[in-house]
Amino acid sequence: MTTLEQLLTVQEHDTHLDQLRHRLETLPERTALAEHRRALATLDAETLGVQEQRDAIGRDQKRVEDEVASVEAKAAEVDAKLYSGTITSPRELQGFQEDLESLRRRQRQLEDDVLVFMEQLEPLDADLAARATRRAELATEEERLAAALADAERAVEGELDDATAARARDVEPIPADVLDRYDRLRKQHDGVAIARLVGNHCGGCHLTLSAVEVDRIKHEPPDALIYCEECGRLLVR
Ligand SMILES: [Zn+2]
């Protein structure tokens, strides 16, 4: 086998390795997981909005409930004083009586407000519960997708390991200067540095070489480095 034949085998390994790396980067499992995570992030952002709305109403409700407790305590105080028997002046008694009624009215009003808050919270709490269920489902699905991606990655990485080992074996006999040239050409020509001359076609650029050029190539010594006159890639006869 000539050096160029050996180099062509290395090229096949490199092309295969490039394809495997591309496959690894563009695994459909990776896209599926990324899309799923975006959906999760959207759900979380929306849920945060609902939660904030719920918390704001919850705080209002707590504030009014505290006020109810304070009005109730005040009413109990007035009530106790009213029936303690210590107040004898009818005018004073009437004053306390009016205070008590006013406090009771205020308490009922506030309790109605609490009911309104509770009614507002009900659908929000139901929504949050449904969201929590949905979140748990999506989290389970995320785990499944992540495991599927890990499996797919492992499979391609196994192939990469095998191809890397095969390349290392086949690159061994190739002289360093030829390899340098090969590496440079690969960078210049989209990963393909060397191709076979098929009839009068370059296997790299698929263009036809002139009859004069093909004839000249035929008369070159077997190990001479020959380049395609169209694309500049190395050619194997
Ligand atoms: Zn060419």
Short mmCIF file of C-alpha atoms and ligand atoms in Angstrom, two decimals:
data_model
loop_
_atom_site.label_atom_id
_atom_site.label_comp_id
_atom_site.label_asym_id
_atom_site.label_seq_id
_atom_site.Cartn_x
_atom_site.Cartn_y
_atom_site.Cartn_z
CA MET A 1 0.00 0.00 0.00
CA THR A 2 1.40 3.39 -0.95
CA THR A 3 1.61 6.26 1.56
CA LEU A 4 -1.20 7.98 -0.31
CA GLU A 5 -3.39 4.89 -0.09
CA GLN A 6 -2.69 4.84 3.66
CA LEU A 7 -3.44 8.55 3.87
CA LEU A 8 -6.74 7.98 2.09
CA THR A 9 -7.66 5.44 4.80
CA VAL A 10 -6.81 8.07 7.45
CA GLN A 11 -9.04 10.52 5.54
CA GLU A 12 -11.88 8.00 5.68
CA HIS A 13 -11.41 7.73 9.45
CA ASP A 14 -11.33 11.52 9.81
CA THR A 15 -14.45 11.97 7.70
CA HIS A 16 -16.15 9.34 9.82
CA LEU A 17 -14.94 11.06 13.02
CA ASP A 18 -16.23 14.44 11.74
CA GLN A 19 -19.61 12.86 11.04
CA LEU A 20 -19.73 11.25 14.48
CA ARG A 21 -18.84 14.56 16.20
CA HIS A 22 -21.53 16.31 14.17
CA ARG A 23 -24.00 13.58 15.08
CA LEU A 24 -23.06 13.98 18.75
CA GLU A 25 -23.68 17.74 18.60
CA THR A 26 -26.97 17.46 16.74
CA LEU A 27 -28.56 14.46 18.46
CA PRO A 28 -32.36 14.77 18.19
CA GLU A 29 -32.47 13.78 21.89
CA ARG A 30 -30.47 16.97 22.67
CA THR A 31 -32.97 19.14 20.76
CA ALA A 32 -35.91 17.39 22.42
CA LEU A 33 -34.45 17.96 25.89
CA ALA A 34 -33.67 21.63 25.17
CA GLU A 35 -37.23 22.21 23.87
CA HIS A 36 -38.67 20.47 26.89
CA ARG A 37 -36.58 22.62 29.24
CA ARG A 38 -37.78 25.75 27.48
CA ALA A 39 -41.40 24.63 28.02
CA LEU A 40 -40.60 24.00 31.68
CA ALA A 41 -39.02 27.44 32.07
CA THR A 42 -42.08 29.06 30.47
CA LEU A 43 -44.41 27.17 32.82
CA ASP A 44 -42.28 28.17 35.84
CA ALA A 45 -42.29 31.84 34.81
CA GLU A 46 -46.08 31.82 34.37
CA THR A 47 -46.54 29.98 37.67
CA LEU A 48 -44.39 32.55 39.43
CA GLY A 49 -46.77 35.27 38.16
CA VAL A 50 -49.83 33.41 39.45
CA GLN A 51 -48.08 32.71 42.77
CA GLU A 52 -47.22 36.39 43.20
CA GLN A 53 -50.84 37.35 42.50
CA ARG A 54 -52.00 34.75 45.04
CA ASP A 55 -49.50 35.94 47.65
CA ALA A 56 -50.57 39.58 47.24
CA ILE A 57 -54.24 38.66 47.84
CA GLY A 58 -53.20 36.37 50.69
CA ARG A 59 -51.35 39.27 52.35
CA ASP A 60 -54.42 41.53 51.97
CA GLN A 61 -56.60 38.82 53.48
CA LYS A 62 -54.22 38.40 56.43
CA ARG A 63 -54.17 42.15 57.02
CA VAL A 64 -58.00 42.33 57.09
CA GLU A 65 -58.22 39.22 59.30
CA ASP A 66 -55.83 40.88 61.76
CA GLU A 67 -58.05 43.94 61.69
CA VAL A 68 -61.11 41.74 62.37
CA ALA A 69 -59.34 40.28 65.40
CA SER A 70 -58.42 43.72 66.69
CA VAL A 71 -61.98 45.09 66.20
CA GLU A 72 -63.38 41.96 67.83
CA ALA A 73 -61.09 42.42 70.85
CA LYS A 74 -62.06 46.05 71.12
CA ALA A 75 -65.77 45.10 70.92
CA ALA A 76 -65.30 42.47 73.64
CA GLU A 77 -63.65 45.11 75.80
CA VAL A 78 -66.55 47.55 75.33
CA ASP A 79 -69.04 44.75 75.81
CA ALA A 80 -67.40 43.75 79.12
CA LYS A 81 -67.38 47.34 80.32
CA LEU A 82 -71.03 47.77 79.29
CA TYR A 83 -72.21 44.82 81.34
CA SER A 84 -69.80 45.19 84.23
CA GLY A 85 -72.30 47.24 86.20
CA THR A 86 -69.71 49.95 86.91
CA ILE A 87 -71.25 52.39 84.47
CA THR A 88 -74.45 53.84 85.73
CA SER A 89 -74.91 57.06 83.77
CA PRO A 90 -77.50 56.38 81.03
CA ARG A 91 -75.73 58.76 78.68
CA GLU A 92 -72.44 56.93 79.20
CA LEU A 93 -74.19 53.59 78.75
CA GLN A 94 -75.74 54.81 75.52
CA GLY A 95 -72.33 55.97 74.33
CA PHE A 96 -70.81 52.54 74.98
CA GLN A 97 -73.79 50.87 73.35
CA GLU A 98 -73.28 52.95 70.20
CA ASP A 99 -69.54 52.21 70.21
CA LEU A 100 -70.28 48.51 70.46
CA GLU A 101 -72.76 48.61 67.57
CA SER A 102 -70.33 50.58 65.45
CA LEU A 103 -67.56 48.05 66.18
CA ARG A 104 -69.84 45.12 65.34
CA ARG A 105 -70.80 46.79 62.04
CA ARG A 106 -67.16 47.36 61.25
CA GLN A 107 -66.40 43.71 62.08
CA ARG A 108 -69.15 42.41 59.74
CA GLN A 109 -67.90 44.67 56.97
CA LEU A 110 -64.36 43.38 57.37
CA GLU A 111 -65.54 39.76 57.49
CA ASP A 112 -67.36 40.34 54.18
CA ASP A 113 -64.06 41.63 52.76
CA VAL A 114 -62.31 38.45 53.94
CA LEU A 115 -64.93 36.38 52.12
CA VAL A 116 -64.29 38.32 48.92
CA PHE A 117 -60.54 37.59 49.23
CA MET A 118 -61.26 33.91 49.83
CA GLU A 119 -63.40 33.79 46.70
CA GLN A 120 -60.58 35.42 44.73
CA LEU A 121 -58.04 32.92 46.09
CA GLU A 122 -60.07 29.82 45.27
CA PRO A 123 -59.50 29.75 41.46
CA LEU A 124 -55.87 30.83 41.92
CA ASP A 125 -55.21 27.98 44.36
CA ALA A 126 -56.89 25.53 41.97
CA ASP A 127 -54.72 26.86 39.14
CA LEU A 128 -51.58 26.54 41.26
CA ALA A 129 -52.47 22.97 42.21
CA ALA A 130 -53.00 22.06 38.55
CA ARG A 131 -49.69 23.73 37.71
CA ALA A 132 -47.90 21.73 40.42
CA THR A 133 -49.27 18.50 38.92
CA ARG A 134 -48.24 19.58 35.42
CA ARG A 135 -44.80 20.59 36.76
CA ALA A 136 -44.30 17.15 38.30
CA GLU A 137 -45.28 15.47 35.01
CA LEU A 138 -42.87 17.65 33.05
CA ALA A 139 -40.08 16.98 35.56
CA THR A 140 -40.57 13.22 35.11
CA GLU A 141 -40.52 13.66 31.35
CA GLU A 142 -37.36 15.77 31.65
CA GLU A 143 -35.63 12.97 33.51
CA ARG A 144 -36.68 10.50 30.83
CA LEU A 145 -35.40 12.78 28.03
CA ALA A 146 -32.11 13.41 29.86
CA ALA A 147 -31.60 9.66 30.26
CA ALA A 148 -32.38 9.11 26.56
CA LEU A 149 -29.82 11.78 25.64
CA ALA A 150 -27.20 10.19 27.89
CA ASP A 151 -27.83 6.80 26.22
CA ALA A 152 -27.57 8.29 22.73
CA GLU A 153 -24.38 10.17 23.70
CA ARG A 154 -22.82 7.03 25.12
CA ALA A 155 -23.57 5.14 21.89
CA VAL A 156 -21.95 7.79 19.67
CA GLU A 157 -19.02 8.22 22.09
CA GLY A 158 -18.42 4.47 21.85
CA GLU A 159 -18.25 4.75 18.06
CA LEU A 160 -15.96 7.77 18.40
CA ASP A 161 -13.60 5.79 20.65
CA ASP A 162 -13.48 2.93 18.15
CA ALA A 163 -12.90 5.24 15.18
CA THR A 164 -10.22 7.19 17.08
CA ALA A 165 -8.38 3.95 17.89
CA ALA A 166 -8.60 2.79 14.26
CA ARG A 167 -7.28 6.14 13.05
CA ALA A 168 -4.37 6.04 15.51
CA ARG A 169 -3.45 2.60 14.20
CA ASP A 170 -3.65 3.58 10.51
CA VAL A 171 -1.87 6.94 10.88
CA GLU A 172 1.21 5.24 12.39
CA PRO A 173 3.18 4.53 9.16
CA ILE A 174 2.59 7.93 7.52
CA PRO A 175 5.58 10.31 7.52
CA ALA A 176 5.19 13.47 9.61
CA ASP A 177 5.71 15.89 6.69
CA VAL A 178 2.96 14.20 4.66
CA LEU A 179 0.65 14.36 7.68
CA ASP A 180 1.39 18.07 8.15
CA ARG A 181 0.43 18.72 4.58
CA TYR A 182 -2.67 16.58 4.98
CA ASP A 183 -3.73 18.52 8.11
CA ARG A 184 -3.27 21.86 6.35
CA LEU A 185 -5.24 20.70 3.30
CA ARG A 186 -8.03 19.38 5.49
CA LYS A 187 -8.41 22.82 7.07
CA GLN A 188 -8.45 24.48 3.66
CA HIS A 189 -10.83 22.04 1.98
CA ASP A 190 -13.69 21.55 4.39
CA GLY A 191 -12.22 18.46 6.01
CA VAL A 192 -11.35 16.57 2.82
CA ALA A 193 -7.63 16.72 1.99
CA ILE A 194 -7.26 13.69 -0.23
CA ALA A 195 -9.47 11.93 -2.74
CA ARG A 196 -9.30 9.20 -5.30
CA LEU A 197 -8.87 9.96 -8.98
CA VAL A 198 -11.74 8.07 -10.60
CA GLY A 199 -11.19 7.90 -14.35
CA ASN A 200 -10.49 11.55 -15.04
CA HIS A 201 -12.67 12.86 -12.17
CA CYS A 202 -11.36 14.20 -8.86
CA GLY A 203 -13.24 12.43 -6.05
CA GLY A 204 -12.87 15.58 -3.91
CA CYS A 205 -14.32 18.32 -6.13
CA HIS A 206 -15.92 16.00 -8.73
CA LEU A 207 -14.51 18.09 -11.56
CA THR A 208 -12.95 16.60 -14.68
CA LEU A 209 -9.20 16.89 -15.10
CA SER A 210 -7.77 17.66 -18.52
CA ALA A 211 -6.53 14.72 -20.60
CA VAL A 212 -3.03 16.24 -20.58
CA GLU A 213 -3.07 16.44 -16.77
CA VAL A 214 -4.35 12.86 -16.37
CA ASP A 215 -1.63 11.69 -18.74
CA ARG A 216 1.01 13.62 -16.76
CA ILE A 217 -0.24 12.09 -13.49
CA LYS A 218 0.02 8.59 -14.97
CA HIS A 219 3.71 9.10 -15.63
CA GLU A 220 4.53 10.32 -12.10
CA PRO A 221 6.36 7.86 -9.80
CA PRO A 222 3.94 5.85 -7.55
CA ASP A 223 4.78 7.73 -4.34
CA ALA A 224 4.81 11.26 -5.81
CA LEU A 225 2.34 13.69 -4.17
CA ILE A 226 -0.17 14.64 -6.84
CA TYR A 227 -2.69 17.45 -6.49
CA CYS A 228 -5.98 18.05 -8.27
CA GLU A 229 -5.46 21.00 -10.61
CA GLU A 230 -9.04 22.13 -9.90
CA CYS A 231 -9.32 22.03 -6.11
CA GLY A 232 -5.76 21.47 -4.86
CA ARG A 233 -6.53 18.27 -2.93
CA LEU A 234 -4.15 15.34 -2.90
CA LEU A 235 -5.07 12.65 -5.39
CA VAL A 236 -4.69 8.88 -5.13
CA ARG A 237 -4.35 7.05 -8.39
ZN ZN B 1 -10.39 18.27 -7.13
#
